[in-house]
GROMACS .gro file of C-alpha atoms in nm:
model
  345
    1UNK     CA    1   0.000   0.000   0.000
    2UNK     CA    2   0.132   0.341  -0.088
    3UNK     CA    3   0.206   0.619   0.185
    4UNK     CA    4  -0.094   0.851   0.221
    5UNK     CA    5  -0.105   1.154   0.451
    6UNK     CA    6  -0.373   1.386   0.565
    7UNK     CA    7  -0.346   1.695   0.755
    8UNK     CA    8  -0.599   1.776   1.034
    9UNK     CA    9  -0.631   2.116   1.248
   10UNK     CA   10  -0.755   2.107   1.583
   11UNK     CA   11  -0.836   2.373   1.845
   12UNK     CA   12  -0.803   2.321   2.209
   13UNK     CA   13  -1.038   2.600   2.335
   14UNK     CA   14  -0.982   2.530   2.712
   15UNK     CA   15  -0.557   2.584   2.637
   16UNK     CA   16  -0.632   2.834   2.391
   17UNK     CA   17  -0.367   2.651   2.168
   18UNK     CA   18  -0.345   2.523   1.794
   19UNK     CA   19  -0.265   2.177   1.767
   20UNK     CA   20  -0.165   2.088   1.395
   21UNK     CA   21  -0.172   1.699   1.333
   22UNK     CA   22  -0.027   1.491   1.123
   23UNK     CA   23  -0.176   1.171   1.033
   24UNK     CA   24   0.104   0.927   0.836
   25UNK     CA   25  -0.090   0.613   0.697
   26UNK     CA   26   0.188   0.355   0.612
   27UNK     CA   27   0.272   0.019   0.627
   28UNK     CA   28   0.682   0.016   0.671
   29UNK     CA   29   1.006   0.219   0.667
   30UNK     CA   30   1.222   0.087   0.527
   31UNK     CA   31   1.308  -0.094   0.189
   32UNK     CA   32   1.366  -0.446   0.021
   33UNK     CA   33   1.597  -0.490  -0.261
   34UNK     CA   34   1.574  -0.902  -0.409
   35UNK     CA   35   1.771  -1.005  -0.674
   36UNK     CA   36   1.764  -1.339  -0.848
   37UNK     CA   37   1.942  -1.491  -1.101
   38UNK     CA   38   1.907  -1.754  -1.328
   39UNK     CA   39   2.025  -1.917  -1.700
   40UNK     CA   40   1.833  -1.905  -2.039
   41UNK     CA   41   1.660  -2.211  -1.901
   42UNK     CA   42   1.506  -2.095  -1.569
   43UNK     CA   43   1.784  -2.278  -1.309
   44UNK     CA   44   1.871  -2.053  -1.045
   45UNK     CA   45   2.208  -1.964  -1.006
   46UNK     CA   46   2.453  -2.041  -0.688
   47UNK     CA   47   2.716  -1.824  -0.602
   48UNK     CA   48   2.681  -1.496  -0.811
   49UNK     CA   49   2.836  -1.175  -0.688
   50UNK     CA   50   2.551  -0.875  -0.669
   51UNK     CA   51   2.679  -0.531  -0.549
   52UNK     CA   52   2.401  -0.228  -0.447
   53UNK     CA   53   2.496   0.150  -0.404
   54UNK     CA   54   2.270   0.386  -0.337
   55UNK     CA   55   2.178   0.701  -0.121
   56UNK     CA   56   2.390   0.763   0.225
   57UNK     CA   57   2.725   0.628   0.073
   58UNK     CA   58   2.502   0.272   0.083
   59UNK     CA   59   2.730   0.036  -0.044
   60UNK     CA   60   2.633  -0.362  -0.056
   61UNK     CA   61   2.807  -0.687  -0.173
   62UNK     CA   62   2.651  -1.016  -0.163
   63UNK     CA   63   2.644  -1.341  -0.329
   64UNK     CA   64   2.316  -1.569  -0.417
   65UNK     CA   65   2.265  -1.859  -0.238
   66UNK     CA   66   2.134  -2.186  -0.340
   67UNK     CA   67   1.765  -2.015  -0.501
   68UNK     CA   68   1.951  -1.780  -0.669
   69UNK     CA   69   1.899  -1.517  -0.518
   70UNK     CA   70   2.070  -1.244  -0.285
   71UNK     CA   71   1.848  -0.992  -0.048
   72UNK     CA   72   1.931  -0.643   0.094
   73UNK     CA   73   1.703  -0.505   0.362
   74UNK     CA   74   1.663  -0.146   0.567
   75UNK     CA   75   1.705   0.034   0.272
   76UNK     CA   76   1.595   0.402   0.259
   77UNK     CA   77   1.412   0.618   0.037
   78UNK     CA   78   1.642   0.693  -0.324
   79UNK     CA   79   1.772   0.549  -0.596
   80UNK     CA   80   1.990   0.226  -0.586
   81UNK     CA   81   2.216   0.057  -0.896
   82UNK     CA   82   2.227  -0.313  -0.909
   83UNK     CA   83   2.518  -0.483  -1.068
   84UNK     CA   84   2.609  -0.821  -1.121
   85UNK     CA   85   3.028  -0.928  -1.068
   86UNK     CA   86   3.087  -1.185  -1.360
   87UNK     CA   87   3.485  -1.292  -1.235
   88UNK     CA   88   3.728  -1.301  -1.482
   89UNK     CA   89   3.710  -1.684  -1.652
   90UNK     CA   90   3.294  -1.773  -1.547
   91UNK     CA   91   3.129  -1.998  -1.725
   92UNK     CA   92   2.863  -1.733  -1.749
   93UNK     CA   93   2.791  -1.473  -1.959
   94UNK     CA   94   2.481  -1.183  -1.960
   95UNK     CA   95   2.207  -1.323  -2.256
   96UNK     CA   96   2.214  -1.076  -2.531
   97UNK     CA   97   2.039  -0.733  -2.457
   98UNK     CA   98   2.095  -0.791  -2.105
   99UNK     CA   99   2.237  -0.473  -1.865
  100UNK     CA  100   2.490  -0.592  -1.632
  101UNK     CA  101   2.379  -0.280  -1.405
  102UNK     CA  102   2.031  -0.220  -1.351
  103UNK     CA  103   1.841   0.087  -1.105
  104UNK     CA  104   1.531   0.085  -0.905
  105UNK     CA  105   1.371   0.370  -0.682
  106UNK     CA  106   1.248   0.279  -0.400
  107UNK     CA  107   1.056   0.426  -0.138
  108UNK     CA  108   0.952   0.304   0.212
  109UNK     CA  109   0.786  -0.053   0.258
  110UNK     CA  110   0.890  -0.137  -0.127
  111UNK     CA  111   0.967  -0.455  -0.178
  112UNK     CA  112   1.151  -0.455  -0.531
  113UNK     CA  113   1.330  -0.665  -0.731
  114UNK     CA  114   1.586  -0.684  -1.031
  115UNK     CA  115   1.636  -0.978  -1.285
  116UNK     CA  116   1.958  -1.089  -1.407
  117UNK     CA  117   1.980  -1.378  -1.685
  118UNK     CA  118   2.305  -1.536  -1.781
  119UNK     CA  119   2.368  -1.825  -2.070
  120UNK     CA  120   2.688  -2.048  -2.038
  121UNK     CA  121   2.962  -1.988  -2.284
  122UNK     CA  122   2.941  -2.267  -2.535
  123UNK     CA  123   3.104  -2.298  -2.856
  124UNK     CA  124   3.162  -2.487  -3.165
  125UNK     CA  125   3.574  -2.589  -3.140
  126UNK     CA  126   3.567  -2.607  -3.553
  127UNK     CA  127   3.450  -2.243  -3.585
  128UNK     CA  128   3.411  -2.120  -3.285
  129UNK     CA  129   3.059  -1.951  -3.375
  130UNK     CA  130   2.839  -2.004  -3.064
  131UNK     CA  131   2.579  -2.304  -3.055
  132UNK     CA  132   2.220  -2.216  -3.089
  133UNK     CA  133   1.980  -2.452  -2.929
  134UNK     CA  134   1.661  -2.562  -3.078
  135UNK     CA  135   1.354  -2.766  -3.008
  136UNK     CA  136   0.948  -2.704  -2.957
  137UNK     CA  137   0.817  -2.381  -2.747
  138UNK     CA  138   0.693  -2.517  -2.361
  139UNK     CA  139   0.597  -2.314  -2.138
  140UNK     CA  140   0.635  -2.392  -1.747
  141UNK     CA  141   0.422  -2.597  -1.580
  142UNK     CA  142   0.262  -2.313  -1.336
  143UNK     CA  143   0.112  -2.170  -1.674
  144UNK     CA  144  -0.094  -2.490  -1.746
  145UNK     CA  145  -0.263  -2.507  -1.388
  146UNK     CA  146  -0.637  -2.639  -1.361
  147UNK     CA  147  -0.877  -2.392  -1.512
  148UNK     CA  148  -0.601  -2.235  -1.679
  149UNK     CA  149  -0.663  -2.097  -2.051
  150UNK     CA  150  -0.294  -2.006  -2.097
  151UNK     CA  151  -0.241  -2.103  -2.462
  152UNK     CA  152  -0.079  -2.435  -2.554
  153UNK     CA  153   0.200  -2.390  -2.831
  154UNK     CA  154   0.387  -2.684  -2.769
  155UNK     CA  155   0.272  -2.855  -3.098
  156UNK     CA  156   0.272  -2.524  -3.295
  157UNK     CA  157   0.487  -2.487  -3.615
  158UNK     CA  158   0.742  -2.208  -3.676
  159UNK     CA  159   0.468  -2.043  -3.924
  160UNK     CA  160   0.232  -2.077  -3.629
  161UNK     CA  161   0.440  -1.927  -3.332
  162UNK     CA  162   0.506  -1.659  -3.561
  163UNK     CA  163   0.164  -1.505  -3.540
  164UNK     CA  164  -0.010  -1.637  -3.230
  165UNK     CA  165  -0.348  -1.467  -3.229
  166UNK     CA  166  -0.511  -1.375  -2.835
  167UNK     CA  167  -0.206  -1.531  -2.676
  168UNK     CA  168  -0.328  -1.620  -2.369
  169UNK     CA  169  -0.097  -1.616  -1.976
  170UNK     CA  170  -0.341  -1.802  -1.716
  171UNK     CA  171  -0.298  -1.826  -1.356
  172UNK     CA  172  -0.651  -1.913  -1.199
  173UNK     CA  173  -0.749  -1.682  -0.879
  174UNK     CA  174  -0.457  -1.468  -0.924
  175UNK     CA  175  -0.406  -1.304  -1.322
  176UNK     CA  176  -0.508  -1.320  -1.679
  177UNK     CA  177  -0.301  -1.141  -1.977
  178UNK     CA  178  -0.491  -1.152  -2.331
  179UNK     CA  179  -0.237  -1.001  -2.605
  180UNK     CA  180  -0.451  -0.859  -2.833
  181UNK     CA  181  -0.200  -0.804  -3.083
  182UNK     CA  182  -0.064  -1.092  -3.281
  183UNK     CA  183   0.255  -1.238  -3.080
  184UNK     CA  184   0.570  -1.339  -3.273
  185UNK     CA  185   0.769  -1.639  -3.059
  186UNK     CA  186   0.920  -1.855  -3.333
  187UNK     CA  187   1.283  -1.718  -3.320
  188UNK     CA  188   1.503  -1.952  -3.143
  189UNK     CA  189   1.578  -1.686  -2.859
  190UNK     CA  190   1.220  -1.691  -2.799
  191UNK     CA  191   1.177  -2.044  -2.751
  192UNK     CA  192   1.458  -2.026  -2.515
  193UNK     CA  193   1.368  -1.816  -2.298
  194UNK     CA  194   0.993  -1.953  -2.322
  195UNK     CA  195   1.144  -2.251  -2.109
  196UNK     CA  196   1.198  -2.025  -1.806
  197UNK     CA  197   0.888  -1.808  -1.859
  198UNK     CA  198   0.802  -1.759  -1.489
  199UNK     CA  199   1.110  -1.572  -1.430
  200UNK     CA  200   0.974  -1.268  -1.725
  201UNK     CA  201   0.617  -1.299  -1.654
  202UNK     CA  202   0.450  -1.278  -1.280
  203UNK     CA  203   0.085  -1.301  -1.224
  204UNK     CA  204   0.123  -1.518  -0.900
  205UNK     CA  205   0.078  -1.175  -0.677
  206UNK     CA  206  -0.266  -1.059  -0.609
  207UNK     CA  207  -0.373  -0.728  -0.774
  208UNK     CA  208  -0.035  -0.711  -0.973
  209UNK     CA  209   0.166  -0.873  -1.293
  210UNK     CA  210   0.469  -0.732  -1.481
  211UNK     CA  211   0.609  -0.878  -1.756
  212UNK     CA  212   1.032  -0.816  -1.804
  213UNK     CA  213   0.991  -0.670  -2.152
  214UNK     CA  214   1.275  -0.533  -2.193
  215UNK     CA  215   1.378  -0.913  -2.162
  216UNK     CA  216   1.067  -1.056  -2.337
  217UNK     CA  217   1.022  -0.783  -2.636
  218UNK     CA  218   0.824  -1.041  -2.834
  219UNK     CA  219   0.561  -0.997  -2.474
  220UNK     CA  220   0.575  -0.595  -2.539
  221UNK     CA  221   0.263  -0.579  -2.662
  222UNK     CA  222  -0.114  -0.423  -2.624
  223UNK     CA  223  -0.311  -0.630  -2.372
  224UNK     CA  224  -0.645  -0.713  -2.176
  225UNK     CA  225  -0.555  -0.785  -1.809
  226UNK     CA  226  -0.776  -0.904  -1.553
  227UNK     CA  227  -0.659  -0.967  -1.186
  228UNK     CA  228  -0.884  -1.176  -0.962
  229UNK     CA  229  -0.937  -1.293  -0.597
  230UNK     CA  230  -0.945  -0.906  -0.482
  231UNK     CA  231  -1.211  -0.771  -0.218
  232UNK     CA  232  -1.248  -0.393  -0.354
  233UNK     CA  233  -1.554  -0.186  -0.244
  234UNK     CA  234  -1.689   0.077  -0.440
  235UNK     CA  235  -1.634   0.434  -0.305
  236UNK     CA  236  -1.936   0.547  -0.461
  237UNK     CA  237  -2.090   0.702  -0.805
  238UNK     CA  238  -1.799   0.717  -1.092
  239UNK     CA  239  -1.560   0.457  -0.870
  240UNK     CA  240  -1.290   0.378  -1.072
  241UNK     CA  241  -0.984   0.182  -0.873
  242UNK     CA  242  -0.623   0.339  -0.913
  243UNK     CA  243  -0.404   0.100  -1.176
  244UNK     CA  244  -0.025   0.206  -1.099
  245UNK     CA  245   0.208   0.151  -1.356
  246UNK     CA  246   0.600   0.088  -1.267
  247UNK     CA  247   0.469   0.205  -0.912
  248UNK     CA  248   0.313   0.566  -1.029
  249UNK     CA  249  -0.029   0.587  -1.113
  250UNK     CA  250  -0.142   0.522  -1.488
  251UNK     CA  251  -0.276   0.824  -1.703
  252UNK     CA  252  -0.555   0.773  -1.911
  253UNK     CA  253  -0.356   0.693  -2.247
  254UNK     CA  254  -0.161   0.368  -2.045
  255UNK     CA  255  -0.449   0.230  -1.912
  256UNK     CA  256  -0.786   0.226  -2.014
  257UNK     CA  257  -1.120   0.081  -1.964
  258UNK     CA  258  -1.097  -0.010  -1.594
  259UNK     CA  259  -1.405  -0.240  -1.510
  260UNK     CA  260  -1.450  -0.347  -1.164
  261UNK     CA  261  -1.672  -0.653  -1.125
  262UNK     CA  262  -1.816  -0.748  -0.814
  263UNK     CA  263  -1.578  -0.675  -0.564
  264UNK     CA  264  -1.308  -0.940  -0.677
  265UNK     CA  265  -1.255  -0.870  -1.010
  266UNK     CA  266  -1.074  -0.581  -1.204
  267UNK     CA  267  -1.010  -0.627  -1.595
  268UNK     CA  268  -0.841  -0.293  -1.806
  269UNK     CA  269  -0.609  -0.268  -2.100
  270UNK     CA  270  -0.271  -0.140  -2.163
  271UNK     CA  271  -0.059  -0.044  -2.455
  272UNK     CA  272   0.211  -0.235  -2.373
  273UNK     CA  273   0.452  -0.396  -2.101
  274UNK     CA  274   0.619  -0.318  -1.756
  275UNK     CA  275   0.444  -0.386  -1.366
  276UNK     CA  276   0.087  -0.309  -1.315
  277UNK     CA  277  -0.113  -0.304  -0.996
  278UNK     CA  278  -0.410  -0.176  -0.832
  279UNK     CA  279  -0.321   0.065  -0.538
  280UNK     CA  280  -0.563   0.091  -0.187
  281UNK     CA  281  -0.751   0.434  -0.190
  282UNK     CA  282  -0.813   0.590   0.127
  283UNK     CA  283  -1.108   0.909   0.175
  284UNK     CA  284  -1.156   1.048   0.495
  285UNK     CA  285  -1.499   1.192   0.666
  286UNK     CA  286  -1.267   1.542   0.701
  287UNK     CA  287  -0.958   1.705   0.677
  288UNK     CA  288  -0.966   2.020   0.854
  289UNK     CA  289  -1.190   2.082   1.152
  290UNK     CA  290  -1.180   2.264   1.540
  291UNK     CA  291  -1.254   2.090   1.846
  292UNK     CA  292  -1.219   2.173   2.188
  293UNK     CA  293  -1.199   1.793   2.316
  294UNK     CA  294  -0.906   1.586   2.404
  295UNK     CA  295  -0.980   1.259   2.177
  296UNK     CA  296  -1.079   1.276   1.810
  297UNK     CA  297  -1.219   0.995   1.628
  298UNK     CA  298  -1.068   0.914   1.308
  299UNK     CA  299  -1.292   0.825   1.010
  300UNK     CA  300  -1.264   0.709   0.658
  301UNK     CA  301  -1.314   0.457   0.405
  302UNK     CA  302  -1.077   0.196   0.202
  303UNK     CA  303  -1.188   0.018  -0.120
  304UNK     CA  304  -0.960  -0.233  -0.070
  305UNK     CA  305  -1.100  -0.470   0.240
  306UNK     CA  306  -0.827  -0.679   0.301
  307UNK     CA  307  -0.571  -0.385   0.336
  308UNK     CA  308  -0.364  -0.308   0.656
  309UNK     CA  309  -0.265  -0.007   0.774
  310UNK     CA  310  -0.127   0.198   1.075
  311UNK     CA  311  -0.157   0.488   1.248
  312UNK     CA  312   0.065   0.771   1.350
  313UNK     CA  313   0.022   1.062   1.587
  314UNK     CA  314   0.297   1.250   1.685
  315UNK     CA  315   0.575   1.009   1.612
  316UNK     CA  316   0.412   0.750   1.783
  317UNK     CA  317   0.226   0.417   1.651
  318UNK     CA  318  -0.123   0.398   1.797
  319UNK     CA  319  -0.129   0.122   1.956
  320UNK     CA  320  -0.493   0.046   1.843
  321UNK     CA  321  -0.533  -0.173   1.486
  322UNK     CA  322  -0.788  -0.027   1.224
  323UNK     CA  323  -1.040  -0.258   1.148
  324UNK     CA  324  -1.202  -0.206   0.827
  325UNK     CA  325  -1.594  -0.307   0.865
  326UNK     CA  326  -1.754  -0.492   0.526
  327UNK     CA  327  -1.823  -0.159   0.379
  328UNK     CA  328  -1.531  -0.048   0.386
  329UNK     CA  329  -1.523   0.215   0.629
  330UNK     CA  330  -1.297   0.268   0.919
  331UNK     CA  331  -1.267   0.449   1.288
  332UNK     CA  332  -1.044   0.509   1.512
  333UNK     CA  333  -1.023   0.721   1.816
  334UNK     CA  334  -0.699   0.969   1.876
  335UNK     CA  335  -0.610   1.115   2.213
  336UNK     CA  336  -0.439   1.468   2.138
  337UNK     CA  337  -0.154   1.609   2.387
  338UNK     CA  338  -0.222   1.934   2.528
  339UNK     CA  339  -0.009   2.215   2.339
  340UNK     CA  340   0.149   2.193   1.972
  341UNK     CA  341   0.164   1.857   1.889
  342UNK     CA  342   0.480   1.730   1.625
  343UNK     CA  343   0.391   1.683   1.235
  344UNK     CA  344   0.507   1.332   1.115
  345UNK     CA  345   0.678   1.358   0.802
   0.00000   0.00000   0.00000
């Protein structure tokens, strides 16, 4: 869930004072940075060195372990580089159009990660061209679940993986991507990296799927998604949930027709490929009023019902958890300190 604050003014009449609040809505402070990586084939690689700089002189080294992966935690706010440490003599090299330094921005609570894909060195000792592999387009496993409609090309000719119409990505209760532009995969590069799909394509997250394009280009293309097993409430006449793109929220020409069916479903279309997801919206009952009591009660309303969020007042959690009722809305009662009171930033 994304930071949200409000500002509320109060008036202590008895003390005569102002007391300016500031009401932080988050979820966590600090930032995760995963990386993984993996060959042309989807096995996870052991042993890789990863280095991450970023804001404060942050400077990180590690190397993945056994699932390929390497984590760095407490990260603040900024931007951080990525770069993978290919020793002089590996068997491993980057796949062709692959960065061997990579940036994200995060902010607090993110939990991001970066891709790296690698192919061993191989080549032919006559010529020493490099071998291209061949042999039919499968896709993983996790694609072809039951009550999936992901689209089976695994008997499909070269003329017919060159213009697969409504190419179909299935996972049931989580995420549906319907390409509706014709999708080339026939190139040999294609099929490769078709083998380890999972690791370009996500829709195993609820409310979000991203597709590594600029890994995938033949996957760059215009698309209906639809994400499922949500529990969004309308927030009234015109609703419309908020579909962030690459973690900013989409304008108009990147996504369009947003449908919201039920309370579970949300289908819209995109012009092409990055990370998509739908973002909580809070509304509050107000935003500026006076009082002259000590305790204020808090009240809003969240479309999303199975969001979590906490308060803070002054620098200080409340210890009290918001419980979101069926509708949607939300209370919670605040006891305000005699005096000026601190703004959270």
């Amino acid at each position: 869930m994304k930071k949200v604050v409000i500002r509320v003014l109060f008036i202590l009449l008895l003390f005569a004072q102002f007391l300016p609040i500031s009401l932080s809505i988050a979820q966590a402070e600090k930032a995760t940075l995963t990386v993984y990586v993996q060959d042309n084939s989807g096995e996870k690689l052991e042993g890789i060195d990863i280095s991450v700089t970023g804001p404060g002189n942050y400077d990180g080294t590690k190397s993945t372990g056994s699932e390929g992966t390497a984590s760095f935690t407490e990260l603040i706010d900024g931007d951080y580089v990525t770069t993978i440490n290919l020793l002089t003599g590996s068997n491993y090299e980057l796949v062709a159009g692959e960065s061997s330094s990579k940036t994200r921005t995060l902010s607090a609570g993110d939990t991001e990660t970066v891709y790296f894909h690698l192919k061993l060195k191989t080549t032919d000792e006559t010529n020493g061209e490099e071998e291209e592999t061949t042999g039919n387009a499968e896709i993983p496993t996790k694609f072809y679940q039951t009550g999936s409609t992901t689209t089976d090309i695994s008997d499909y000719t070269e003329e017919q993986l060159a213009s697969i119409k409504n190419f179909t990505l299935h996972i049931p209760d989580f995420a549906k991507i319907v390409f509706t532009q014709s999708v080339d995969l026939s190139s040999k590069e294609a099929i490769g990296r078709l083998k380890g799909l999972d690791q370009y394509v996500f829709l195993d997250q609820k409310g979000e799927v991203a597709i590594a394009s600029d890994l995938m280009p033949e996957l760059n293309k215009p698309a209906t998604i639809t994400l499922y097993g949500l529990n969004f409430e309308s927030l009234g006449t015109g609703y419309s949930p908020v579909i962030l793109k690459d973690d900013n929220e989409a304008n108009s020409s990147e996504v369009t027709n947003v449908t919201l069916t039920g309370a579970n479903t949300i289908t819209f279309d995109v012009k092409g490929f990055s990370a998509y997801a739908v973002r909580p919206t809070l509304t509050f009952e107000e935003t500026e009023l006076e009082t002259d009591q000590e305790e204020f009660t808090l009240e809003g309303k969240i479309d999303d019902l199975d969001s979590e969020f906490t308060v803070f007042l002054n620098d200080k959690r409340q210890d009290s958890d918001v419980t979101i009722n069926d509708d949607g809305t939300f209370s919670l009662t605040l006891k305000l300190k005699k005096g000026e009171n601190a703004n959270i930033c």
